[in-house]
Each structure stands twice: as structure tokens, then as C-alpha cells.
Short mmCIF file of C-alpha atoms (C1' of nucleotides) in Angstrom, two decimals:
data_model
loop_
_atom_site.label_atom_id
_atom_site.label_comp_id
_atom_site.label_asym_id
_atom_site.label_seq_id
_atom_site.Cartn_x
_atom_site.Cartn_y
_atom_site.Cartn_z
CA MET A 1 136.45 182.14 -20.87
CA THR A 2 136.38 185.82 -21.65
CA PRO A 3 137.94 188.31 -19.29
CA THR A 4 134.50 189.56 -18.26
CA SER A 5 133.61 186.21 -16.72
CA ILE A 6 136.55 186.06 -14.31
CA LYS A 7 135.20 184.54 -11.14
CA VAL A 8 135.06 187.08 -8.36
CA ALA A 9 136.22 185.40 -5.17
CA CYS A 10 137.11 186.76 -1.75
CA SER A 11 140.65 185.57 -2.32
CA ASN A 12 141.14 188.03 -5.14
CA CYS A 13 138.66 190.71 -4.12
CA ASN A 14 140.15 194.13 -3.63
CA LEU A 15 137.97 194.64 -0.58
CA ARG A 16 139.45 191.57 1.07
CA GLU A 17 141.27 193.53 3.73
CA LEU A 18 138.15 195.40 4.69
CA CYS A 19 135.77 192.53 5.00
CA MET A 20 137.79 189.36 5.51
CA PRO A 21 140.10 188.22 8.29
CA LEU A 22 143.82 188.57 7.73
CA GLY A 23 146.35 185.81 8.21
CA LEU A 24 144.51 183.00 6.54
CA ASN A 25 146.52 180.37 4.73
CA GLU A 26 145.87 179.31 1.14
CA ARG A 27 143.55 176.49 2.04
CA GLU A 28 141.49 178.53 4.49
CA LEU A 29 141.12 181.32 1.97
CA GLU A 30 139.66 178.89 -0.51
CA ARG A 31 137.19 177.64 2.02
CA VAL A 32 136.14 181.16 2.94
CA ASP A 33 135.39 181.75 -0.72
CA GLU A 34 132.64 179.19 -0.34
CA VAL A 35 130.87 181.37 2.18
CA VAL A 36 129.66 183.61 -0.60
CA ALA A 37 126.72 181.76 -2.10
CA THR A 38 125.77 184.24 -4.79
CA ARG A 39 125.96 187.88 -5.63
CA ARG A 40 123.00 190.14 -5.93
CA LYS A 41 122.51 193.46 -7.67
CA ILE A 42 120.22 196.06 -6.15
CA THR A 43 119.15 199.11 -8.07
CA ARG A 44 119.02 202.50 -6.47
CA GLY A 45 115.98 202.91 -4.29
CA ASP A 46 115.34 199.19 -3.91
CA HIS A 47 115.45 197.24 -0.67
CA LEU A 48 118.09 194.67 0.12
CA PHE A 49 115.82 193.53 2.94
CA ARG A 50 112.92 194.89 4.91
CA ASN A 51 111.79 194.88 8.49
CA GLY A 52 110.04 191.55 9.03
CA ASP A 53 111.83 189.67 6.26
CA SER A 54 113.14 186.32 7.38
CA PHE A 55 116.86 186.35 8.08
CA ASN A 56 119.08 183.96 6.15
CA ALA A 57 122.26 185.71 5.26
CA LEU A 58 124.65 188.53 5.95
CA TYR A 59 125.61 190.75 3.07
CA ALA A 60 129.01 192.15 2.21
CA ILE A 61 128.76 195.28 0.11
CA ARG A 62 130.90 195.03 -3.03
CA THR A 63 129.85 198.25 -4.65
CA GLY A 64 127.31 200.92 -3.90
CA PHE A 65 125.94 202.64 -0.87
CA PHE A 66 123.15 201.75 1.55
CA LYS A 67 121.18 203.21 4.36
CA THR A 68 119.57 201.21 7.15
CA ARG A 69 116.53 202.55 8.94
CA ILE A 70 113.93 201.52 11.45
CA SER A 71 110.37 202.71 11.23
CA THR A 72 107.49 202.79 13.66
CA GLU A 73 103.90 202.04 12.69
CA ASP A 74 102.99 205.68 13.00
CA GLY A 75 105.22 206.63 10.13
CA ARG A 76 108.23 207.98 11.91
CA ASP A 77 111.54 206.58 10.95
CA GLN A 78 115.16 206.89 11.83
CA VAL A 79 118.19 206.19 9.69
CA THR A 80 120.49 204.03 11.81
CA GLY A 81 123.48 204.05 9.51
CA PHE A 82 125.03 204.47 6.09
CA GLN A 83 127.06 201.58 4.71
CA MET A 84 129.61 201.49 1.93
CA ALA A 85 131.77 198.97 0.07
CA GLY A 86 133.51 196.44 2.31
CA GLU A 87 131.01 196.77 5.13
CA ILE A 88 128.71 194.05 6.40
CA ILE A 89 124.98 194.50 6.64
CA GLY A 90 122.19 192.42 8.17
CA LEU A 91 123.50 191.71 11.69
CA ASP A 92 120.21 192.89 13.16
CA GLY A 93 118.45 189.76 11.88
CA ILE A 94 120.40 187.17 13.84
CA VAL A 95 118.65 187.53 17.17
CA SER A 96 115.11 186.81 16.05
CA ASP A 97 115.62 185.20 12.64
CA ARG A 98 113.88 188.22 11.15
CA HIS A 99 115.26 191.52 10.05
CA THR A 100 114.28 194.41 12.27
CA CYS A 101 115.22 197.21 9.94
CA ASP A 102 115.16 198.14 6.25
CA ALA A 103 118.24 198.29 4.07
CA VAL A 104 117.83 200.56 1.05
CA ALA A 105 120.31 201.10 -1.77
CA LEU A 106 121.14 204.79 -2.22
CA GLU A 107 122.91 203.98 -5.47
CA ASP A 108 123.10 200.94 -7.69
CA ALA A 109 124.84 198.28 -5.67
CA GLU A 110 126.11 194.75 -5.59
CA VAL A 111 126.39 192.57 -2.50
CA CYS A 112 127.87 189.18 -1.69
CA VAL A 113 125.21 186.95 -0.14
CA MET A 114 126.70 184.96 2.74
CA PRO A 115 124.23 182.45 4.21
CA PHE A 116 124.56 182.69 7.94
CA GLU A 117 124.43 178.92 8.41
CA ARG A 118 127.53 178.64 6.30
CA ILE A 119 129.29 181.37 8.22
CA GLU A 120 128.56 179.61 11.49
CA GLU A 121 129.63 176.26 10.12
CA LEU A 122 132.92 177.52 8.79
CA SER A 123 133.72 179.66 11.78
CA ARG A 124 133.57 176.53 13.92
CA GLU A 125 136.52 175.28 11.91
CA ILE A 126 138.50 178.40 11.14
CA THR A 127 139.35 180.23 14.32
CA ALA A 128 140.36 183.40 12.52
CA LEU A 129 136.97 183.58 10.85
CA GLN A 130 135.18 183.04 14.14
CA ARG A 131 137.14 185.83 15.72
CA HIS A 132 136.47 188.02 12.71
CA VAL A 133 132.71 187.56 12.92
CA HIS A 134 132.80 188.47 16.60
CA LYS A 135 134.84 191.55 15.87
CA ILE A 136 132.47 192.72 13.16
CA MET A 137 129.53 192.49 15.52
CA SER A 138 131.42 194.17 18.32
CA ARG A 139 132.48 196.94 15.96
CA GLU A 140 128.85 197.60 15.12
CA ILE A 141 128.01 197.81 18.82
CA VAL A 142 130.82 200.30 19.38
CA ARG A 143 129.79 202.31 16.33
CA GLU A 144 126.25 202.59 17.64
CA ASN A 145 127.60 203.66 21.02
CA GLY A 146 129.27 206.54 19.25
CA VAL A 147 126.09 207.50 17.47
CA MET A 148 124.23 207.47 20.77
CA LEU A 149 126.78 209.90 22.17
CA LEU A 150 126.29 212.13 19.15
CA LEU A 151 122.51 212.02 19.36
CA GLY A 152 122.35 212.38 23.09
CA SER A 153 124.55 215.28 23.91
CA MET A 154 125.74 217.23 20.92
CA ARG A 155 124.59 220.36 19.14
CA ALA A 156 123.67 220.40 15.48
CA GLU A 157 127.03 221.74 14.29
CA VAL A 158 128.92 219.07 16.21
CA ARG A 159 126.75 216.30 14.84
CA LEU A 160 127.17 217.38 11.26
CA ALA A 161 130.91 217.96 11.63
CA ALA A 162 131.38 214.51 13.15
CA PHE A 163 129.26 213.01 10.40
CA LEU A 164 131.34 214.59 7.64
CA LEU A 165 134.63 213.60 9.24
CA ASN A 166 133.44 210.03 9.65
CA LEU A 167 132.35 209.86 6.02
CA VAL A 168 135.60 211.15 4.52
CA GLN A 169 137.64 208.97 6.83
CA ARG A 170 135.81 205.87 5.63
CA LEU A 171 136.00 206.99 2.02
CA HIS A 172 139.69 207.70 2.39
CA ALA A 173 140.25 204.16 3.67
CA ARG A 174 138.79 203.07 0.33
CA GLY A 175 141.14 205.18 -1.73
CA PHE A 176 139.03 208.29 -2.20
CA SER A 177 139.97 211.86 -1.49
CA GLN A 178 140.39 213.12 2.03
CA SER A 179 138.89 216.45 1.21
CA GLU A 180 136.23 215.93 -1.39
CA LEU A 181 133.12 213.81 -1.27
CA VAL A 182 129.80 213.29 -2.97
CA LEU A 183 126.91 212.71 -0.64
CA ARG A 184 124.78 209.77 -1.68
CA MET A 185 121.94 210.76 0.61
CA THR A 186 119.52 213.66 0.83
CA ARG A 187 119.53 216.33 3.51
CA GLU A 188 116.49 214.65 4.96
CA GLU A 189 118.32 211.34 5.32
CA ILE A 190 121.30 213.02 6.96
CA GLY A 191 118.87 214.75 9.28
CA SER A 192 117.10 211.54 10.13
CA PHE A 193 120.42 209.91 10.98
CA LEU A 194 121.57 212.81 13.12
CA GLY A 195 118.25 213.44 14.83
CA LEU A 196 117.74 216.79 13.13
CA LYS A 197 115.39 218.24 10.52
CA LEU A 198 116.49 218.73 6.94
CA GLU A 199 116.26 222.50 7.29
CA THR A 200 118.73 222.38 10.15
CA ILE A 201 121.13 220.32 8.05
CA SER A 202 120.83 222.81 5.23
CA ARG A 203 121.37 225.78 7.50
CA THR A 204 124.37 224.17 9.17
CA PHE A 205 125.93 223.39 5.78
CA SER A 206 125.44 227.04 4.85
CA LYS A 207 127.00 228.20 8.09
CA PHE A 208 130.06 225.98 7.59
CA ALA A 209 130.36 227.36 4.06
CA ASP A 210 130.06 230.96 5.30
CA ASP A 211 132.81 230.25 7.82
CA GLY A 212 135.05 228.96 5.03
CA ILE A 213 135.25 225.48 6.52
CA ILE A 214 133.68 223.69 3.59
CA GLU A 215 132.41 224.30 0.08
CA VAL A 216 128.96 222.93 -0.70
CA LYS A 217 127.39 222.58 -4.12
CA GLN A 218 124.37 220.39 -3.87
CA ARG A 219 125.72 217.00 -2.90
CA HIS A 220 129.34 217.84 -3.63
CA VAL A 221 131.23 218.80 -0.54
CA ARG A 222 134.83 219.94 -0.35
CA ILE A 223 136.45 220.18 3.04
CA LEU A 224 138.66 223.26 3.12
CA ASN A 225 139.61 223.21 6.76
CA PRO A 226 139.47 219.76 8.35
CA ASP A 227 141.19 220.97 11.53
CA GLU A 228 138.40 223.43 12.15
CA LEU A 229 135.88 220.61 11.76
CA LYS A 230 137.76 218.50 14.27
CA LEU A 231 137.86 221.47 16.60
CA ILE A 232 134.10 221.76 16.42
CA VAL A 233 133.74 218.10 17.33
CA ASN A 234 136.25 218.03 20.15
CA ALA A 235 136.04 221.43 21.71
CA GLN A 236 132.31 221.73 21.48
CA THR A 237 132.33 223.11 24.97
CA CYS A 238 132.84 226.82 25.37
CA GLN A 239 132.22 227.92 21.78
CA PRO A 240 131.13 231.36 23.01
CA CYS A 241 133.56 231.53 25.97
CA MET B 1 129.33 170.37 52.95
CA THR B 2 127.00 172.89 54.47
CA PRO B 3 124.09 174.25 52.46
CA THR B 4 125.80 177.63 52.19
CA SER B 5 128.68 176.21 50.19
CA ILE B 6 126.56 174.79 47.35
CA LYS B 7 128.49 175.38 44.19
CA VAL B 8 126.82 177.96 42.02
CA ALA B 9 126.89 176.66 38.46
CA CYS B 10 125.11 177.71 35.30
CA SER B 11 123.34 174.35 35.34
CA ASN B 12 121.52 175.22 38.54
CA CYS B 13 121.48 179.00 38.28
CA ASN B 14 118.03 180.52 38.36
CA LEU B 15 119.04 182.96 35.66
CA ARG B 16 119.90 180.11 33.32
CA GLU B 17 117.04 180.82 30.97
CA LEU B 18 118.02 184.45 30.64
CA CYS B 19 121.67 184.07 29.96
CA MET B 20 122.29 180.54 28.66
CA PRO B 21 121.11 178.73 25.56
CA LEU B 22 118.19 176.37 25.87
CA GLY B 23 118.14 172.78 24.66
CA LEU B 24 121.52 171.68 25.89
CA ASN B 25 121.95 168.11 26.96
CA GLU B 26 123.42 167.08 30.30
CA ARG B 27 126.96 166.82 29.05
CA GLU B 28 126.91 170.15 27.24
CA LEU B 29 125.50 171.89 30.28
CA GLU B 30 128.40 170.63 32.34
CA ARG B 31 130.86 171.93 29.82
CA VAL B 32 129.20 175.33 29.70
CA ASP B 33 129.64 175.52 33.46
CA GLU B 34 133.35 175.62 32.79
CA VAL B 35 132.98 178.88 30.90
CA VAL B 36 132.59 180.71 34.16
CA ALA B 37 136.10 181.08 35.49
CA THR B 38 135.34 182.95 38.68
CA ARG B 39 132.82 185.23 40.23
CA ARG B 40 133.50 188.76 41.22
CA LYS B 41 131.74 191.13 43.60
CA ILE B 42 131.55 194.81 42.83
CA THR B 43 130.43 197.31 45.41
CA ARG B 44 128.11 200.13 44.53
CA GLY B 45 129.91 202.92 42.72
CA ASP B 46 132.86 200.79 41.66
CA HIS B 47 133.87 199.98 38.09
CA LEU B 48 133.61 196.52 36.59
CA PHE B 49 135.82 197.79 33.81
CA ARG B 50 136.89 201.12 32.36
CA ASN B 51 137.44 202.61 28.95
CA GLY B 52 140.93 201.52 27.90
CA ASP B 53 141.10 198.41 30.10
CA SER B 54 142.30 195.36 28.21
CA PHE B 55 139.50 193.02 27.25
CA ASN B 56 139.61 189.45 28.48
CA ALA B 57 136.16 188.37 29.44
CA LEU B 58 132.47 188.91 29.15
CA TYR B 59 130.48 189.26 32.33
CA ALA B 60 127.11 187.79 33.17
CA ILE B 61 125.34 189.75 35.87
CA ARG B 62 124.20 187.49 38.69
CA THR B 63 122.90 190.17 41.00
CA GLY B 64 122.90 193.93 40.99
CA PHE B 65 122.51 196.69 38.49
CA PHE B 66 124.99 198.43 36.18
CA LYS B 67 125.25 201.35 33.88
CA THR B 68 127.58 201.58 30.89
CA ARG B 69 128.75 204.94 29.64
CA ILE B 70 131.17 206.48 27.21
CA SER B 71 133.00 209.68 27.93
CA THR B 72 134.86 212.16 25.79
CA GLU B 73 138.09 213.85 26.83
CA ASP B 74 136.29 217.13 27.31
CA GLY B 75 134.26 215.72 30.16
CA ARG B 76 130.98 215.01 28.46
CA ASP B 77 129.58 211.58 28.88
CA GLN B 78 126.63 209.55 27.80
CA VAL B 79 125.04 206.57 29.51
CA THR B 80 124.64 203.90 26.83
CA GLY B 81 122.60 201.44 28.82
CA PHE B 82 121.44 200.00 32.12
CA GLN B 83 122.00 196.29 32.72
CA MET B 84 120.39 193.95 35.22
CA ALA B 85 120.64 190.33 36.37
CA GLY B 86 120.91 187.81 33.55
CA GLU B 87 122.31 190.31 31.06
CA ILE B 88 125.74 190.18 29.46
CA ILE B 89 128.15 193.06 29.61
CA GLY B 90 131.48 193.77 27.93
CA LEU B 91 130.74 193.09 24.26
CA ASP B 92 132.24 196.44 23.31
CA GLY B 93 135.73 195.15 24.07
CA ILE B 94 135.90 192.39 21.49
CA VAL B 95 136.67 194.49 18.45
CA SER B 96 139.86 196.13 19.68
CA ASP B 97 140.82 193.96 22.66
CA ARG B 98 140.19 196.98 24.85
CA HIS B 99 137.04 198.18 26.47
CA THR B 100 135.64 201.35 24.96
CA CYS B 101 133.25 202.24 27.74
CA ASP B 102 132.95 202.20 31.52
CA ALA B 103 130.75 199.79 33.44
CA VAL B 104 129.74 201.06 36.87
CA ALA B 105 127.74 199.20 39.53
CA LEU B 106 124.68 201.17 40.64
CA GLU B 107 124.18 198.76 43.51
CA ASP B 108 126.28 196.03 45.06
CA ALA B 109 126.63 193.36 42.43
CA GLU B 110 128.09 190.02 41.54
CA VAL B 111 129.11 188.90 38.08
CA CYS B 112 130.25 185.66 36.47
CA VAL B 113 133.57 186.17 34.73
CA MET B 114 133.62 184.33 31.41
CA PRO B 115 137.00 184.51 29.68
CA PHE B 116 136.30 185.21 26.03
CA GLU B 117 138.91 182.71 24.85
CA ARG B 118 136.98 179.97 26.60
CA ILE B 119 133.68 181.14 25.13
CA GLU B 120 135.15 181.04 21.65
CA GLU B 121 136.73 177.65 22.23
CA LEU B 122 133.58 176.06 23.52
CA SER B 123 131.30 177.65 20.97
CA ARG B 124 133.35 175.95 18.27
CA GLU B 125 132.20 172.68 19.75
CA ILE B 126 128.70 173.40 20.98
CA THR B 127 126.60 174.77 18.15
CA ALA B 128 123.86 175.98 20.46
CA LEU B 129 126.36 178.05 22.40
CA GLN B 130 127.78 179.54 19.21
CA ARG B 131 124.34 180.52 18.08
CA HIS B 132 123.59 181.94 21.50
CA VAL B 133 126.66 184.17 21.49
CA HIS B 134 125.69 185.49 18.08
CA LYS B 135 122.16 186.18 19.26
CA ILE B 136 123.35 188.05 22.31
CA MET B 137 125.49 190.35 20.18
CA SER B 138 122.74 190.84 17.64
CA ARG B 139 120.28 191.63 20.42
CA GLU B 140 122.59 194.35 21.64
CA ILE B 141 122.75 195.82 18.14
CA VAL B 142 118.98 195.81 17.87
CA ARG B 143 118.61 197.33 21.32
CA GLU B 144 120.93 200.16 20.37
CA ASN B 145 118.96 200.69 17.18
CA GLY B 146 115.92 201.26 19.34
CA VAL B 147 117.75 203.73 21.54
CA MET B 148 118.88 205.62 18.44
CA LEU B 149 115.25 205.93 17.36
CA LEU B 150 114.35 207.22 20.78
CA LEU B 151 117.18 209.74 20.86
CA GLY B 152 116.76 210.85 17.30
CA SER B 153 113.13 211.59 16.90
CA MET B 154 111.20 211.59 20.11
CA ARG B 155 110.05 214.22 22.55
CA ALA B 156 110.94 214.12 26.23
CA GLU B 157 107.65 212.55 27.33
CA VAL B 158 107.95 209.79 24.78
CA ARG B 159 111.50 209.01 25.75
CA LEU B 160 110.74 208.75 29.43
CA ALA B 161 107.58 206.71 28.86
CA ALA B 162 109.45 204.27 26.65
CA PHE B 163 112.22 204.07 29.23
CA LEU B 164 109.83 203.22 32.05
CA LEU B 165 107.98 200.63 30.01
CA ASN B 166 111.24 198.99 29.01
CA LEU B 167 112.41 198.86 32.61
CA VAL B 168 109.26 197.28 34.07
CA GLN B 169 109.08 194.83 31.20
CA ARG B 170 112.60 193.62 31.93
CA LEU B 171 111.95 193.56 35.66
CA HIS B 172 108.74 191.65 35.11
CA ALA B 173 110.64 189.02 33.14
CA ARG B 174 112.69 188.56 36.33
CA GLY B 175 109.68 188.05 38.53
CA PHE B 176 109.16 191.59 39.77
CA SER B 177 106.00 193.62 39.68
CA GLN B 178 104.60 194.95 36.45
CA SER B 179 103.49 198.16 38.03
CA GLU B 180 105.99 199.04 40.70
CA LEU B 181 109.69 199.66 40.44
CA VAL B 182 112.59 201.19 42.29
CA LEU B 183 114.94 203.20 40.14
CA ARG B 184 118.56 202.35 40.76
CA MET B 185 119.82 205.42 38.96
CA THR B 186 119.63 209.16 39.52
CA ARG B 187 117.61 211.57 37.42
CA GLU B 188 120.86 212.74 35.96
CA GLU B 189 121.75 209.23 34.79
CA ILE B 190 118.32 208.75 33.27
CA GLY B 191 118.75 212.08 31.54
CA SER B 192 122.15 211.19 30.22
CA PHE B 193 120.78 207.96 28.81
CA LEU B 194 117.80 209.69 27.18
CA GLY B 195 119.68 212.71 25.91
CA LEU B 196 117.91 215.09 28.30
CA LYS B 197 118.84 217.15 31.35
CA LEU B 198 117.96 216.05 34.83
CA GLU B 199 115.54 218.94 35.23
CA THR B 200 113.62 217.76 32.21
CA ILE B 201 113.40 214.25 33.65
CA SER B 202 112.14 215.65 36.92
CA ARG B 203 109.57 217.85 35.22
CA THR B 204 108.34 215.03 33.04
CA PHE B 205 107.97 212.72 36.04
CA SER B 206 105.94 215.45 37.71
CA LYS B 207 103.76 215.88 34.65
CA PHE B 208 103.06 212.15 34.43
CA ALA B 209 102.16 212.21 38.12
CA ASP B 210 99.85 215.21 37.65
CA ASP B 211 98.14 213.37 34.82
CA GLY B 212 97.59 210.38 37.09
CA ILE B 213 99.68 208.08 34.94
CA ILE B 214 102.25 207.27 37.58
CA GLU B 215 103.01 207.86 41.23
CA VAL B 216 106.51 209.05 42.03
CA LYS B 217 108.14 209.16 45.43
CA GLN B 218 111.83 209.72 44.97
CA ARG B 219 113.06 206.56 43.30
CA HIS B 220 109.90 204.60 43.88
CA VAL B 221 107.64 204.62 40.86
CA ARG B 222 104.21 203.03 40.58
CA ILE B 223 102.62 202.81 37.20
CA LEU B 224 98.93 203.51 37.53
CA ASN B 225 98.00 203.58 33.88
CA PRO B 226 100.32 201.56 31.66
CA ASP B 227 98.01 201.90 28.65
CA GLU B 228 98.35 205.64 28.77
CA LEU B 229 102.14 205.27 28.82
CA LYS B 230 101.99 203.01 25.79
CA LEU B 231 99.75 205.51 24.08
CA ILE B 232 102.31 208.24 24.64
CA VAL B 233 104.99 206.07 23.07
CA ASN B 234 103.00 204.91 20.09
CA ALA B 235 100.72 207.78 19.26
CA GLN B 236 103.27 210.45 19.86
CA THR B 237 102.05 212.15 16.73
CA CYS B 238 99.13 214.55 17.04
CA GLN B 239 99.12 215.01 20.81
CA PRO B 240 97.57 218.45 20.33
CA CYS B 241 95.45 217.56 17.26
"C1'" DC C 1 110.35 223.95 -22.05
"C1'" DG C 2 108.24 222.78 -18.00
"C1'" DC C 3 107.88 219.70 -14.31
"C1'" DC C 4 109.35 217.56 -10.03
"C1'" DG C 5 112.17 216.58 -6.29
"C1'" DC C 6 115.60 218.48 -3.57
"C1'" DA C 7 117.65 222.36 -1.36
"C1'" DT C 8 117.82 227.05 0.61
"C1'" DT C 9 116.21 230.78 3.33
"C1'" DG C 10 113.25 233.54 6.38
"C1'" DA C 11 109.82 234.28 10.10
"C1'" DC C 12 107.95 232.46 13.97
"C1'" DG C 13 106.84 229.02 17.75
"C1'" DT C 14 107.91 225.18 20.84
"C1'" DT C 15 110.69 222.48 23.54
"C1'" DC C 16 114.15 221.87 26.19
"C1'" DG C 17 118.48 223.74 28.48
"C1'" DT C 18 120.33 227.00 31.84
"C1'" DC C 19 120.50 229.23 36.06
"C1'" DA C 20 118.98 229.72 40.51
"C1'" DA C 21 116.42 229.05 44.66
"C1'" DG C 22 114.50 225.99 47.61
"C1'" DT C 23 112.90 221.14 49.41
"C1'" DC C 24 113.33 216.46 50.75
"C1'" DT C 25 115.72 212.39 52.55
"C1'" DA C 26 119.11 209.46 54.39
"C1'" DG C 27 123.00 209.23 56.90
"C1'" DT C 28 126.15 211.13 60.64
"C1'" DG C 29 127.41 212.57 64.83
"C1'" DG C 30 126.57 215.04 69.02
"C1'" DC D 1 116.58 211.72 69.87
"C1'" DC D 2 117.45 215.47 67.24
"C1'" DA D 3 120.26 218.77 64.67
"C1'" DC D 4 123.18 219.01 60.71
"C1'" DT D 5 124.81 218.07 56.28
"C1'" DA D 6 125.37 216.47 51.63
"C1'" DG D 7 123.41 214.81 47.74
"C1'" DA D 8 119.44 214.19 45.13
"C1'" DC D 9 115.34 216.16 43.63
"C1'" DT D 10 111.79 219.81 42.49
"C1'" DT D 11 110.20 224.03 40.63
"C1'" DG D 12 110.21 228.58 38.38
"C1'" DA D 13 111.85 232.15 35.12
"C1'" DC D 14 114.17 232.97 31.11
"C1'" DG D 15 116.70 232.18 26.78
"C1'" DA D 16 118.81 229.49 23.03
"C1'" DA D 17 118.48 226.02 19.72
"C1'" DC D 18 116.00 223.69 16.83
"C1'" DG D 19 111.39 222.58 14.59
"C1'" DT D 20 107.57 224.19 11.75
"C1'" DC D 21 105.56 226.47 8.03
"C1'" DA D 22 105.95 228.74 3.86
"C1'" DA D 23 108.02 230.91 -0.08
"C1'" DT D 24 111.49 230.53 -3.39
"C1'" DG D 25 115.48 228.70 -6.03
"C1'" DC D 26 117.88 225.28 -8.59
"C1'" DG D 27 119.02 221.34 -11.51
"C1'" DG D 28 118.10 217.18 -13.96
"C1'" DC D 29 115.05 214.69 -16.96
"C1'" DG D 30 111.36 213.63 -19.87
#
DNA sequence: CGCCGCATTGACGTTCGTCAAGTCTAGTGG
DNA sequence: CCACTAGACTTGACGAACGTCAATGCGGCG
């Protein structure tokens, strides 16, 4: 066996703490490894699944970056989230055995395919796994609550500031810089997520740059003044007062 | 035993089909009855739970009508949903063992208290229940996806039309009229849910009434032309074209 | 080198929010 | 029974924020 063929298992995956329950014993960890049926590579621009596809599995992102979106027949669509390594994707499919949104890779990616039958089977035996699955779904519900708040009652600057802070925070949890990031998505995709047009995103980036809060060069963003960003998010009342 | 003291159990609850899994055998049904620890009455205006409360149980609504909302420290808040009989409330609390939103009764209500520990325990044994719990959480995720689409890319008329159609559809599933409904919430609450101000809700109601699509008398709404409402939702492109 | 997709910027229009005045309704108490 | 009140709702006038349209810039890739 050459080093390149080392078996990648949850038990030795560096994303373990992000996507697996803690506190499993040796034996349980081995069994959880069996949840991952296969791995699958997706090239940038390709779909992991589409609206209408039959639902079989959840996917844990090993590498890469995804967006999920829903589209209406009349061509409108809305990005519902951006997902990165260690996050779970596909929960929308459980209710009706069909996916109700599209998942598109924004860069070359690899996912662990976890057949949902197997997850259910094993989580009947391993309490910690059962609890973990529930928490992951609940977390997604809470996340979407937050997005609804953003979309429902915040101005463009607040939305973009919150978006940037959320991104760096998640990247930081994965060992990346707290102040520098490379956007994997276009202005249009950010806009779709935040309920704004791409021109508004562009203008707001420019305004933040003018104010010395960030530095923007295409998709490279450096956060110069994170406190100011947080201020925009929290004290979005009385900007002019 | 007088007729008034008949024990209310899931197995003979008329909401069974809305909130319980189908296809259980006699024995399983009896066990599921045990999930409901107690019932609890909430008077109009009172909280079922609040942001920060410790999470112990999910609640099945037996009667009444709720709103859930999240609030920020600076006083802003956003209604994240309206819940009616047969629906499950409290899923937000699972992830962190604390509730992250408020649930407020919009009319006198009664809920079945289902300790989450018991749900988890029993769903390890009864596969259908396990599946059901997963579906309920997934449904909530999909519902929120839909709300995000509404909030992110739709005009006021579309939002309100979609809201009304959703409400009557859910009421119809509970045996109420397809064309007539009584709103349990204020214009302000509708607005908060739809990311609009109460004046905009009021104006849009008036416009629909002028167009002969609905009849509005305070909180009583009669839908005269449901097809037109659906048209507004679906063909919201090219209204002026 | 030139093309193409993405991004920026400006001018203008639309939609919705804000502020304010006024109306309706249900509930309360004389 | 009616007057009074408080809260919810309606409506109008105006302005701000964001969308739309269009021109231009920039960078990567064949």
C-alpha cells in the first residue's frame, strides 16, 4: 500500500470535530465509519443534486465549497446558503424523499456520501449519533431563522456586513485567517443570498472600502476593521442619529 | 367516568394524521401515547417559551394559534412563522439545549408537551417514529427555504398573496373553508413575517380588494378569486409587460 | 491579442418606508 | 344604552433605499 491510498475514515478525518459527534468510544467510531458509503468528486459548476432528484443520502463536505438554491418555474432563484468543508448538505430531501433545491459546487469539491438509511439504522443504536443528527437539523433551522431576520428587516450594509462576519468566522473555525478571505461566489450569488442585486453588493463593497473598513480586490477581501463591521450589524439603528 | 373525562390520547386524537406517523400498529400507537407527558394551556398573549429558556420538550399544538419570532438586543424582531393545530413547535431548541426564539399564543391554546428525551428514546425503537421526527425537521427546513425565497426576491403583492394562499391551504387541510379565513395576527405581525411594514400590508390588502380579488373586513378575509392570487405568485414577472 | 465573464460606476425610476392624520371596532364603565 | 377609550387599521404625502439600465473597466484564458 502506497501512502496515497491511505483509507480516509471519519475516525482519522481532520474534520471529525466539525461533522461527527464527540465522545464516541473506539468501537462506535469504527461503526460510524461505515456510514460513509463512498466518496464523490464534483467539479466546479457541477451539481451535487438537483431539485426533483430522489433523496438517498446526506453529504458531508470534505473539501470545496457549495451553494444551495431554490428556483421557481419562472426563472427566479434564490441562494439559500453557502456550505464549506465539515458541513452537511441534503437535509431538505428527507421530508418528501426528493430534493427540493439544487446544490452546486463553487469550486472543485469532494463529499462523503452517507446513505440516509444507514444513518437512521446506526442512530437507533448509537445514542450520541442520534442526538448529533437531531442537532445538525436543528442547527440548520436556527441558521435559516437568522437569515430570515437578515432578509426581513435589515438594510443592505447590515446584510453584507453580517454575511462577511459569518464567512470569516466559519473560515476561522477551519484554521483560516480571521481577516482575509477569498470569496468563492460572484457578486450576483451574494446578492441572491442576501436578497439584493449585484450592483448593490458592488456598491456596498465600495462604500466599505471607502470607509476603510475593508480592502476589496476582486474576490479577495481583507477585513481591516472588524469592530466597525460588528457595529454596523448590531447598532444598525440610528446610523444618522 | 363521565364523557367529559375521556382521556385525550394520540391514538384517538383527531389531529393524529397531522402530527403522528401513519402505519403504526396497535401496540406502537399505545407506546407513542406515552410520549405526551402532559398538556398545557396558554392564554392569548402568553409565551409558550422564550429565547434563552432551557429546552426540554417539543410541543404539538392541539388547539390555538402561535407565532414564533426572534429578536435582537436592539429591539428589532422578526416573526419567523405562524403555527396552527397539528403542527410541532420548539425544534429550534435542540441544537443548543436552549430555545433561540419566542413562541407566543395569538389565541388561547393548548399544547401536548413531549419531552425530547422520551421522543429520542422511543424513536430508537419505533422506526416509523424516527422517520417521522426526521421528516418534521426536514419539513421545517424546506418551509424556511420557501420563506427565504419570498423575502429575498419578491414584491409586496407577491409576498402577501403567497402568505394568504399558504394560510387557507393549511386551514383547508384542517377542515376549514378554502375561501374564507379569520386572521389571528395583526397587520404588523404579518408585516414582520413578510419583511414589510404594516402600512404596506394594509395598502396591499386594499389593492387586492379594489381589484376584486379578496374581500377584507378587519381580520375577516374572503378570497373571491384564488386563481388571480396564484397568478400573482407565479407570474410575478412582467406584470406591466 | 482579443474575447468573455465578472465587476464597477453613474443616472434615473420604482417600491416601499416614514410620518402623520384620521377612522373603525370592541371593550369598559357610567 | 350610550359615551369614551385604546388599539388596530386605513390612507395620503413625501423621501430614502434599492432596482434597473447602460456604459465602461478589468483580468484571466484560449
